[in-house]
PDB file of C-alpha atoms in Angstrom:
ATOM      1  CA  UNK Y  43     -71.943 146.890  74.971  1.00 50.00           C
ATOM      2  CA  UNK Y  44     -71.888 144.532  72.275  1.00 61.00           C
ATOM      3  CA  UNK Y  45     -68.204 144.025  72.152  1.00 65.00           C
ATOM      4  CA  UNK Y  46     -68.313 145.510  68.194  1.00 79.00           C
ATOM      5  CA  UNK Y  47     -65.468 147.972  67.545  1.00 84.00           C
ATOM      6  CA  UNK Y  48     -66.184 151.249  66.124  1.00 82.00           C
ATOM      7  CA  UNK Y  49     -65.044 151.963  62.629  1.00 87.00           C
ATOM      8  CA  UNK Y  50     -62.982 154.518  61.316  1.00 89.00           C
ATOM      9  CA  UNK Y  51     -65.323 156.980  59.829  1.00 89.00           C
ATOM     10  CA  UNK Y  52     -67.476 156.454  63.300  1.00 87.00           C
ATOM     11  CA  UNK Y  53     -64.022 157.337  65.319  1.00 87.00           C
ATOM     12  CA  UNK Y  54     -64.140 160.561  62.975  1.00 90.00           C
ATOM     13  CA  UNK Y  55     -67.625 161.416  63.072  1.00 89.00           C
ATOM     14  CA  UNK Y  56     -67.584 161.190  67.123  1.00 86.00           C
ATOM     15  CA  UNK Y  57     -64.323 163.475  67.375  1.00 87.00           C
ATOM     16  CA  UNK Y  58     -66.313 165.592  65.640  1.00 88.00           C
ATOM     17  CA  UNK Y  59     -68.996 165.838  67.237  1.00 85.00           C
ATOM     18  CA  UNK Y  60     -67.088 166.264  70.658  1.00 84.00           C
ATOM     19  CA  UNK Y  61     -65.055 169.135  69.155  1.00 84.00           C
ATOM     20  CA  UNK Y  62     -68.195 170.577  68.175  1.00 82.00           C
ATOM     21  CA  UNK Y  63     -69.405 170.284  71.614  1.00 81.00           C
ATOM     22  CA  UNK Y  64     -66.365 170.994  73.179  1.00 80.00           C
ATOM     23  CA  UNK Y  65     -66.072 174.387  71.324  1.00 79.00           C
ATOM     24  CA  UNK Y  66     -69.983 175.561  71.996  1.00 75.00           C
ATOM     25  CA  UNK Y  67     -70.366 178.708  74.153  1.00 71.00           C
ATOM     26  CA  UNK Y  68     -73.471 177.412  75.565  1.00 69.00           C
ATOM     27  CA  UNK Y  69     -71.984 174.524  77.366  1.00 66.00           C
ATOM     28  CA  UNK Y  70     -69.536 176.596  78.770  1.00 60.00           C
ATOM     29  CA  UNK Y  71     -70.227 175.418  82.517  1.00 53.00           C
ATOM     30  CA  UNK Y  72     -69.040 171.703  80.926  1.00 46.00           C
ATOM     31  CA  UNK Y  73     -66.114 172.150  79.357  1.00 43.00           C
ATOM     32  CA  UNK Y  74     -64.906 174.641  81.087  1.00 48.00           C
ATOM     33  CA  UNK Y  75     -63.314 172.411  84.164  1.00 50.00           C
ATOM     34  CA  UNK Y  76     -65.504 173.543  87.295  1.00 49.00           C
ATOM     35  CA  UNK Y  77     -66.688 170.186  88.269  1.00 48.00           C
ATOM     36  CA  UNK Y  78     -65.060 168.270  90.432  1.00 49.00           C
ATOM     37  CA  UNK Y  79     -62.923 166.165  87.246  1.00 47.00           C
ATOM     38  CA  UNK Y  80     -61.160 168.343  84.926  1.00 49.00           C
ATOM     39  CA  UNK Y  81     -62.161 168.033  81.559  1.00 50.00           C
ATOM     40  CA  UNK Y  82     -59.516 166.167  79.132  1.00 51.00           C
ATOM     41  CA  UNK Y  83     -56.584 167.862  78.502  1.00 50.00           C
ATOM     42  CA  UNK Y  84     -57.446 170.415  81.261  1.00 52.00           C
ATOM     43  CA  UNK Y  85     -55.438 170.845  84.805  1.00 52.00           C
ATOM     44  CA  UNK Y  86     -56.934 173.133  87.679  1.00 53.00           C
ATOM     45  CA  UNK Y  87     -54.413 175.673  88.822  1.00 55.00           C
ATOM     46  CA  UNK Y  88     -52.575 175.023  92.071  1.00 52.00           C
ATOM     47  CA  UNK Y  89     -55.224 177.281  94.009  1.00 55.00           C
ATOM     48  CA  UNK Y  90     -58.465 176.461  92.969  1.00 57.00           C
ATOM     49  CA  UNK Y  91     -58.900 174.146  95.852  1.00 65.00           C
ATOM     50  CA  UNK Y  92     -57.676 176.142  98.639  1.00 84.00           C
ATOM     51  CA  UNK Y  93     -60.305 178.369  99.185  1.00 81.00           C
ATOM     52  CA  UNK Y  94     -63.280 175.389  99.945  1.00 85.00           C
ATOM     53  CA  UNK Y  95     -60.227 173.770 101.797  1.00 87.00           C
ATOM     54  CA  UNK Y  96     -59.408 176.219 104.002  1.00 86.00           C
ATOM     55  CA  UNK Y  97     -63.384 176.574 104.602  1.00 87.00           C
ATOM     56  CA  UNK Y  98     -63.668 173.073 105.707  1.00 89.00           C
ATOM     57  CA  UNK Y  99     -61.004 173.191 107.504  1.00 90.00           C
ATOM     58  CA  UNK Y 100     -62.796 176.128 109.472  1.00 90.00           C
ATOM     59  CA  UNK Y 101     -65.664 174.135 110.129  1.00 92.00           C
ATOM     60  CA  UNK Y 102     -64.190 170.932 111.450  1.00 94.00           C
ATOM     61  CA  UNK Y 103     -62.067 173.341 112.978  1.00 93.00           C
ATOM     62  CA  UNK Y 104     -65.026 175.032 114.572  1.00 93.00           C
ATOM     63  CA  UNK Y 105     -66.828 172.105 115.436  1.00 94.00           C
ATOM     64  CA  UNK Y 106     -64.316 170.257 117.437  1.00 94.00           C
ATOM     65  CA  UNK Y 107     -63.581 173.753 119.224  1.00 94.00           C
ATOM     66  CA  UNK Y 108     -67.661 173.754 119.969  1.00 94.00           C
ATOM     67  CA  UNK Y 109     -68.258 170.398 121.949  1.00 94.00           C
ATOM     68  CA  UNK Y 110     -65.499 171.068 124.718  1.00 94.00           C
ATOM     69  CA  UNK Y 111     -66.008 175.124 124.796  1.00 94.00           C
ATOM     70  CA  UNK Y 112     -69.881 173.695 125.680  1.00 93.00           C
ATOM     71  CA  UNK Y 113     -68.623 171.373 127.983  1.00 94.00           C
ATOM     72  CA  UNK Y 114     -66.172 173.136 130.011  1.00 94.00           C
ATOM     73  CA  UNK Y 115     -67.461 177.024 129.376  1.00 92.00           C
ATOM     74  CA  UNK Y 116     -63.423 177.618 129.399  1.00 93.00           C
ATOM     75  CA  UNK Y 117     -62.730 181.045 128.507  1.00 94.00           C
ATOM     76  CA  UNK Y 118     -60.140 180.091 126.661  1.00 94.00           C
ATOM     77  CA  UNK Y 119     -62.468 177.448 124.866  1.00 94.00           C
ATOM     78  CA  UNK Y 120     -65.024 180.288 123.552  1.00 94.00           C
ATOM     79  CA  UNK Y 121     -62.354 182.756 123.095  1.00 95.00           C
ATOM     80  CA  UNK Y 122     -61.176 180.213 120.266  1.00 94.00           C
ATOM     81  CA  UNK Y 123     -64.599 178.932 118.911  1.00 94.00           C
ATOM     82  CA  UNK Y 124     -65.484 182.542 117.773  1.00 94.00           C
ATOM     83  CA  UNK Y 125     -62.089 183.226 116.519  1.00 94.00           C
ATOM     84  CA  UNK Y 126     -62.635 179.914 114.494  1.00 94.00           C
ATOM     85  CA  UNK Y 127     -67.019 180.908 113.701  1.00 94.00           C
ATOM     86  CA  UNK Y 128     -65.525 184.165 112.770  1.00 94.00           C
ATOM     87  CA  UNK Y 129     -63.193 183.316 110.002  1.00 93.00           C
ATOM     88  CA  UNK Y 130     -65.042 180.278 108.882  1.00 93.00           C
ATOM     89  CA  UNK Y 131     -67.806 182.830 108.292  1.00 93.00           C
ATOM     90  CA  UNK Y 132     -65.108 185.111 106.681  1.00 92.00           C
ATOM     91  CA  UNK Y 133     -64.209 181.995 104.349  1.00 90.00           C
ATOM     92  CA  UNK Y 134     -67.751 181.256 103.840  1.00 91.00           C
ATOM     93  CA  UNK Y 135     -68.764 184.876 102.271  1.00 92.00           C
ATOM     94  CA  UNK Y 136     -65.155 184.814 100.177  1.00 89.00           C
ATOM     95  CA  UNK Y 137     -66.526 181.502  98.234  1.00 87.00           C
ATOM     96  CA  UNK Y 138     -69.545 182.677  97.812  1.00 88.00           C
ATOM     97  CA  UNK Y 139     -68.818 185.973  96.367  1.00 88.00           C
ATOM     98  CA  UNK Y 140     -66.042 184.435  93.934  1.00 85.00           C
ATOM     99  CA  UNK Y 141     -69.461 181.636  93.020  1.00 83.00           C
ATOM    100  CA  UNK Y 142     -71.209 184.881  91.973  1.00 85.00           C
ATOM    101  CA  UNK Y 143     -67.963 186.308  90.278  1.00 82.00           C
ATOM    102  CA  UNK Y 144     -67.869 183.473  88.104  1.00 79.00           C
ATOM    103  CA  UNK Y 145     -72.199 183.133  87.600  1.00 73.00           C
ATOM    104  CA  UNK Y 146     -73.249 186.686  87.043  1.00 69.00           C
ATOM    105  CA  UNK Y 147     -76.603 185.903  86.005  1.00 71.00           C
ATOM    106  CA  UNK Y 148     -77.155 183.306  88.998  1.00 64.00           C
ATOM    107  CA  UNK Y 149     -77.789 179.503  89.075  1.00 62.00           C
ATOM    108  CA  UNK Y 150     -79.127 178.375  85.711  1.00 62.00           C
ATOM    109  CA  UNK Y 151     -82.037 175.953  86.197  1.00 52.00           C
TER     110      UNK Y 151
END
C-alpha cells in the first residue's frame, strides 16, 4: 500500500459496492457464513459445529481404538472399534446428507 488514505466519496463508493455485493443472490455461498469465518456482522448458531465435531471426534476416537484392538485382538478392543467405525460412519452419512440439504444442485465448479 502506498500509505494514501481513502477519501470520502471513495469510503462511499466502496460501501456501496460491498452492499451491492453483499445483497446479490448469486454469491449466496459468500455471504451467506458457511466458510470457516463468519461474514461481518454474522454469528454461527451454537450447533453448527457439532456435527463435524462429533465426526472427528469419531475418528480419532476410532483410530486410537484401532492400533491396540490390532495389537492385542482383545475382544473387548474390537467390540469397541466397531461400535466407534459404526457411528463414525453414522456421523459421516448425517454431514453429508445435511451438505446436500444445503447444495441441491451439487458442487458448483
Amino acid at each position: 500500500m502506498s500509505g494514501r488514505r481513502l477519501s470520502h466519496e471513495e469510503k462511499k463508493e466502496l460501501a456501496s459496492i460491498e452492499t451491492a455485493l453483499r445483497d446479490d443472490p448469486s454469491l449466496r455461498v459468500l455471504s451467506s457464513g458457511y466458510g470457516p469465518v463468519p461474514a461481518h456482522g454474522k454469528r454461527r448458531g451454537a450447533g453448527s459445529w457439532s456435527l463435524p465435531a462429533a465426526l472427528w471426534c469419531g475418528v480419532f476416537l476410532s483410530l486410537a481404538l484401532l492400533v491396540p484392538a490390532a495389537a492385542t485382538s482383545a475382544p473387548p478392543l474390537i467390540a469397541a472399534f466397531a461400535v466407534s467405525y459404526a457411528m463414525t460412519s453414522g456421523l459421516l452419512v448425517a454431514l453429508v446428507r445435511r451438505w446436500c440439504a444445503r447444495h441441491p444442485d451439487g458442487p458448483e465448479n
